[in-house]
Each structure stands twice: as structure tokens, then as C-alpha cells.
XYZ file of N, CA, C and O in Angstrom:
404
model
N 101.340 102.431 83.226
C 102.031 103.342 84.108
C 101.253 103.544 85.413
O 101.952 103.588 86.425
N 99.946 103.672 85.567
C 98.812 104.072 86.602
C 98.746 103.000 87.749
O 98.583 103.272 88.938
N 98.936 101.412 87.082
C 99.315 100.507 88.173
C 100.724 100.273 88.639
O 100.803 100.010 89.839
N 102.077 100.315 87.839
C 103.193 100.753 88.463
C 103.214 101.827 89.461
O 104.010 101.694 90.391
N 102.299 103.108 89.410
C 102.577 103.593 90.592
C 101.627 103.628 91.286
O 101.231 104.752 91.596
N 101.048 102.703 91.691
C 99.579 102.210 92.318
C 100.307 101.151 93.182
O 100.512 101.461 94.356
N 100.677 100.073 92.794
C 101.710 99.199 93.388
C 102.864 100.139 94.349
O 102.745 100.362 95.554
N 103.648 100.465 93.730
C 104.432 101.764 94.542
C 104.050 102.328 95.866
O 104.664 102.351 96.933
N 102.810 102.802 95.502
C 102.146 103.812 96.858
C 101.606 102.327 97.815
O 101.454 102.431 99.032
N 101.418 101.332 97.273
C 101.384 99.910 97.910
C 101.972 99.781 99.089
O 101.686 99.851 100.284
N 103.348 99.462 98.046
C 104.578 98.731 99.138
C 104.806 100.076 100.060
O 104.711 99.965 101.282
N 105.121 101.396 99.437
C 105.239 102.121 100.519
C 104.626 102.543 101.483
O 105.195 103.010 102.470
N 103.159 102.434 101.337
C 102.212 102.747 102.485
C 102.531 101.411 103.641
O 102.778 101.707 104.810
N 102.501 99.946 103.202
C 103.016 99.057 104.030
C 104.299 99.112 104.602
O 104.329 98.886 105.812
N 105.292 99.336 104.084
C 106.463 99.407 104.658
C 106.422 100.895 105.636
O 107.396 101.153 106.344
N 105.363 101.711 105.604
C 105.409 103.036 106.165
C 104.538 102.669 107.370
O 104.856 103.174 108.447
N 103.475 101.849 107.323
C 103.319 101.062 108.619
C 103.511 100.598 109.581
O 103.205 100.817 110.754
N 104.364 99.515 108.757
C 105.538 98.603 109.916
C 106.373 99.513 110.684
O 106.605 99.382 111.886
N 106.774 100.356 110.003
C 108.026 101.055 110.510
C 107.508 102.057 111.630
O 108.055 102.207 112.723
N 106.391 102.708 111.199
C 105.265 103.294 112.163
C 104.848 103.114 113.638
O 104.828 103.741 114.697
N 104.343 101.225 112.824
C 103.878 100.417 114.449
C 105.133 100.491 115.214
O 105.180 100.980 116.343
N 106.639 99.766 114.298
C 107.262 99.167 115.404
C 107.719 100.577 116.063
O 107.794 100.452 117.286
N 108.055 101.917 115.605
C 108.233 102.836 116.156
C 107.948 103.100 117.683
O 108.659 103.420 118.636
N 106.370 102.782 117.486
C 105.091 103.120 117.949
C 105.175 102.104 119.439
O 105.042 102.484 120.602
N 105.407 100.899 118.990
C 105.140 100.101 119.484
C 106.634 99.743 120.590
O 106.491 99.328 121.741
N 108.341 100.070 119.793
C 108.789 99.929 120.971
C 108.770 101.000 121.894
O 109.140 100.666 123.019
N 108.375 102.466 121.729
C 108.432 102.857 122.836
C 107.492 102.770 123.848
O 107.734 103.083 125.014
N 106.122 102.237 123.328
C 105.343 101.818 124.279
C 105.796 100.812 124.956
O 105.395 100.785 126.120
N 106.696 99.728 124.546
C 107.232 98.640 125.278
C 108.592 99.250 126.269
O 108.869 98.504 127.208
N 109.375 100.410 126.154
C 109.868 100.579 126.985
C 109.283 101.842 127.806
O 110.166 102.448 128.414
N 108.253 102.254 127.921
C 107.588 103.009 128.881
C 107.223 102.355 129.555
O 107.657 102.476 130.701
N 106.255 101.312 129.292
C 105.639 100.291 130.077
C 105.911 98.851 130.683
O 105.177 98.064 131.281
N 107.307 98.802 130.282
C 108.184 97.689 130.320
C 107.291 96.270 130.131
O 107.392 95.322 130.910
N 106.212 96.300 128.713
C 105.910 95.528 128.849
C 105.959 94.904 127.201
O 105.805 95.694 126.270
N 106.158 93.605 126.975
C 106.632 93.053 125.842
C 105.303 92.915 124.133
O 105.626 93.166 122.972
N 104.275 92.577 124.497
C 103.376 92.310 123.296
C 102.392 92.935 123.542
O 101.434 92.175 123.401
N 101.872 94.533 124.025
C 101.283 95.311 124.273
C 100.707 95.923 123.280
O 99.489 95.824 123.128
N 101.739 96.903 122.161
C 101.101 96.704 121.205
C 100.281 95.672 120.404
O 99.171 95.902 119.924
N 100.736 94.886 120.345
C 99.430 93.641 119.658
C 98.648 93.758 119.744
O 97.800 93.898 118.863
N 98.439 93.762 121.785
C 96.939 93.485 122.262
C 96.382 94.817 121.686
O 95.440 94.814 120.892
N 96.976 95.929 122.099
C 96.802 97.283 121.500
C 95.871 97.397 119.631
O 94.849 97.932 119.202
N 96.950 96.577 119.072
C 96.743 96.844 117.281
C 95.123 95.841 117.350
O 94.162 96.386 116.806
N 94.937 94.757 117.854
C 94.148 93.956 118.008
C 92.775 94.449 118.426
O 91.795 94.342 117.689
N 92.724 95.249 120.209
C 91.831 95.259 120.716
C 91.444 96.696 120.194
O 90.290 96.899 119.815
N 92.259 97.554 120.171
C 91.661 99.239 119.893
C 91.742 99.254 118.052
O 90.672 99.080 117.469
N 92.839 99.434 117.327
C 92.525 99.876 116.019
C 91.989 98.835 115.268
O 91.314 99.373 114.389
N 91.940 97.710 115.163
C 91.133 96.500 114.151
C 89.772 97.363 114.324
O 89.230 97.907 113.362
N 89.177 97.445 115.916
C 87.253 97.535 115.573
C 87.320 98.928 115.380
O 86.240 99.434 115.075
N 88.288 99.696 115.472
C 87.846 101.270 114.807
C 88.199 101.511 113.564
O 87.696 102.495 113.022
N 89.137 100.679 112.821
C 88.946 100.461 111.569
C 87.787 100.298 111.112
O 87.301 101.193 110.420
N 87.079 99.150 111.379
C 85.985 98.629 110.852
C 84.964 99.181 111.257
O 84.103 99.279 110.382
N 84.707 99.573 112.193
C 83.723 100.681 112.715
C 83.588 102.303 111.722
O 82.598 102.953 111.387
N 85.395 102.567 111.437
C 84.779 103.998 110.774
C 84.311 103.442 109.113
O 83.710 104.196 108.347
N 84.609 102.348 108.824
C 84.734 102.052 107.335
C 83.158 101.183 107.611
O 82.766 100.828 106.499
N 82.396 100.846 108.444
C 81.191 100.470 108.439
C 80.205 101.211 107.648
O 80.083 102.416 107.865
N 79.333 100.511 106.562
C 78.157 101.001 106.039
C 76.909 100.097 106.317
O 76.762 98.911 106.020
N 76.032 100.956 106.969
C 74.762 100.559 107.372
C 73.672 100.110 106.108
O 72.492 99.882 106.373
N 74.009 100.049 105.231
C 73.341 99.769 103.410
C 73.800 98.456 103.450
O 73.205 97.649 102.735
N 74.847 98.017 104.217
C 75.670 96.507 103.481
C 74.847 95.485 104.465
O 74.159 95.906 105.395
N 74.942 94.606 104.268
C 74.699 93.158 105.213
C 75.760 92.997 105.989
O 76.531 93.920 105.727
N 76.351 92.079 107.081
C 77.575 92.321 108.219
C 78.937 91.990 106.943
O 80.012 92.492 106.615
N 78.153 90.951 106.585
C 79.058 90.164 105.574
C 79.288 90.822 104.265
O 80.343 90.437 103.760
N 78.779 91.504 103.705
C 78.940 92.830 102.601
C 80.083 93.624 103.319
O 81.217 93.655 102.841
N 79.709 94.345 104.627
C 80.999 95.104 104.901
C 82.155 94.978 105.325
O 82.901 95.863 105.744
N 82.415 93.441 105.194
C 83.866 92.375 105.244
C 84.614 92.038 104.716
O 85.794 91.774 104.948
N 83.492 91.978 103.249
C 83.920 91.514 101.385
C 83.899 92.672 101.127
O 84.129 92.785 99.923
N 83.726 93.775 101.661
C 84.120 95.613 100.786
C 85.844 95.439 100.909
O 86.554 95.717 99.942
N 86.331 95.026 102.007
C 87.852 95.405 102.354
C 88.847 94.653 100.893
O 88.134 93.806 100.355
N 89.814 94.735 100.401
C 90.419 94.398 99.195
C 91.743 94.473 99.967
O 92.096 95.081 100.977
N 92.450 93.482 98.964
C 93.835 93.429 98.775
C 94.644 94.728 99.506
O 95.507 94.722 100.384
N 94.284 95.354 99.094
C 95.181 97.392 99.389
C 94.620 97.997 100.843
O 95.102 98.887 101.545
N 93.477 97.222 101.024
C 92.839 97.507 103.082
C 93.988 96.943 103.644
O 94.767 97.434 104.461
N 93.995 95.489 102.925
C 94.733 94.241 104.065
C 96.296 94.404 104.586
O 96.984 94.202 105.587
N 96.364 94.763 103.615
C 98.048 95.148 102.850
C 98.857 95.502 104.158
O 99.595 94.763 104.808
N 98.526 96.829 104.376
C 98.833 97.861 105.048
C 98.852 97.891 106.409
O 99.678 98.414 107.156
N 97.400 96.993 106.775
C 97.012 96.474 107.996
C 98.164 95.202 108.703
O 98.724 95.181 109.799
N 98.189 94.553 107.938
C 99.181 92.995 107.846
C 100.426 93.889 108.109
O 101.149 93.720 109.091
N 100.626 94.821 107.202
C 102.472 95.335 108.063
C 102.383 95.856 108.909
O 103.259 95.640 109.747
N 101.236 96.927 109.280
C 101.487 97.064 110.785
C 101.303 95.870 112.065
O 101.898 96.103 113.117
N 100.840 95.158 112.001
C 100.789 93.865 112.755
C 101.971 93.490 113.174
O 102.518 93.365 114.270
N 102.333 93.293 111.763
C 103.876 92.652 111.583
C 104.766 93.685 112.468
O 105.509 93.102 113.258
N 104.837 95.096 112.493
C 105.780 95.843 112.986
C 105.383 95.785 114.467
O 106.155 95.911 115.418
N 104.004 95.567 114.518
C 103.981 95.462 115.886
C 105.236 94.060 116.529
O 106.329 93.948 117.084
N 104.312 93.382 116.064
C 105.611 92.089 116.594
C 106.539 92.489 116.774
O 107.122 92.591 117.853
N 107.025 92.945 115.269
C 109.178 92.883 115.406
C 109.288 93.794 116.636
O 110.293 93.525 117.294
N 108.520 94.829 117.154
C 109.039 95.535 118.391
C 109.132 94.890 119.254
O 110.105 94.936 120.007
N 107.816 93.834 119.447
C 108.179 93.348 120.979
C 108.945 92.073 120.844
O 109.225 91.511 121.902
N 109.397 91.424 119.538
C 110.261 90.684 119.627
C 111.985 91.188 120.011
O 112.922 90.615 120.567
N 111.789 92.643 119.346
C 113.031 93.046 119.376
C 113.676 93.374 121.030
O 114.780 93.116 121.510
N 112.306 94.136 121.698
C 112.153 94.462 123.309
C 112.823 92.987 123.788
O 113.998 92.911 124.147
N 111.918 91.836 123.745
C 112.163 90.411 124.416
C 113.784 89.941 124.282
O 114.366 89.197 125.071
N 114.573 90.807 122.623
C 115.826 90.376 122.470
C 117.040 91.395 123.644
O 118.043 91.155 124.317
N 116.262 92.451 123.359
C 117.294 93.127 124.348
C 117.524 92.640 125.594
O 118.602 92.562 126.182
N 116.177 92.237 126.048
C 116.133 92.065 127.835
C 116.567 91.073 128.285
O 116.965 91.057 129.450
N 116.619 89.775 127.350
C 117.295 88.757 126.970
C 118.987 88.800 127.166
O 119.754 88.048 127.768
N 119.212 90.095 126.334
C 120.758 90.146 125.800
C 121.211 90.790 127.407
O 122.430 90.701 127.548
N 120.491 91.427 128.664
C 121.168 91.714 129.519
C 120.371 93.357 129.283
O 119.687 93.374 130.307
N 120.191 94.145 128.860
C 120.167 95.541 128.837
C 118.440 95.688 129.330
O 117.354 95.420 128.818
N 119.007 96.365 130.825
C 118.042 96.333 131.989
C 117.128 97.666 131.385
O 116.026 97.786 131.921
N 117.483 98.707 130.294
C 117.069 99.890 130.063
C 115.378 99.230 129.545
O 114.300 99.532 130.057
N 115.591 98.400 128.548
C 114.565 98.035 128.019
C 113.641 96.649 128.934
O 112.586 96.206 128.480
């Protein structure tokens, strides 16, 4: 029962991500009218402050790389992902004609 809802809080913390970033991420793309911002965003600012607050000075560089598991990655990987679908979705609108976005 303890890993059925271990898995659970899984998928939903990932799917609560994606939905998060792309939130996140298209309105930064239509404030700034600019298309893969978040990325550079998810990439350049939260990856090293992830790893920065989850850094332990006890580990070797490579110890505090192999600490991260399956359930770090998870979560991380859908927001990525949501980042994209926003600015893919931004690139479809502006595409389709609709000058708003």
C-alpha cells in the first residue's frame, strides 16, 4: 500500500510541475513576447539553485550527483517538459496569426 501511494504523490508532483512551468512559462512568453525563455530560465536560474540548495559539503562533487534518485529527476524532467510545451504552444499561436501572443 506505502508504494502505491508513493508512486501516486510521484506522478502527481510531476504532472503538478509541468502544468506549473507551462503556466509559468506561457505567461512569461506573452509578457515578453519571447518564445524559449523559460528554458533558458529552467536551465540557467533553477537547475544550479537546485543543486546548490541540495549541495553537501561531506560528499565528493560526484557523491552529490549520485545523491539525486529517480523521484529528484522525475519532477524536474516535467517541468522542463512544461517548459517547452509553452513555448511550443506560444510559437503555435503566432504561427496561427494571433498577434496577442
Amino acid at each position: 500500500m506505502n508504494t502505491d501511494v508513493d508512486i501516486l504523490q510521484l506522478v502527481i508532483a510531476t504532472v503538478l510541475f509541468l502544468v506549473m512551468m507551462f503556466g509559468i512559462g506561457f505567461i512569461l512568453n506573452m509578457l515578453l513576447k519571447t518564445t524559449w525563455f523559460p528554458i533558458y530560465m529552467y536551465v540557467i536560474v533553477l537547475i544550479p539553485i537546485f543543486i546548490w540548495q541540495t549541495w553537501d559539503d561531506t560528499k565528493s562533487f560526484a557523491g552529490n550527483f549520485s545523491a539525486f534518485t529517480f523521484v529528484d529527476i522525475l519532477p524536474a524532467i516535467g517541468a522542463l517538459i512544461g517548459a517547452y510545451v509553452s513555448g511550443a504552444t506560444i510559437r503555435a499561436l503566432r504561427r496561427g496569426g494571433y498577434k496577442m501572443f
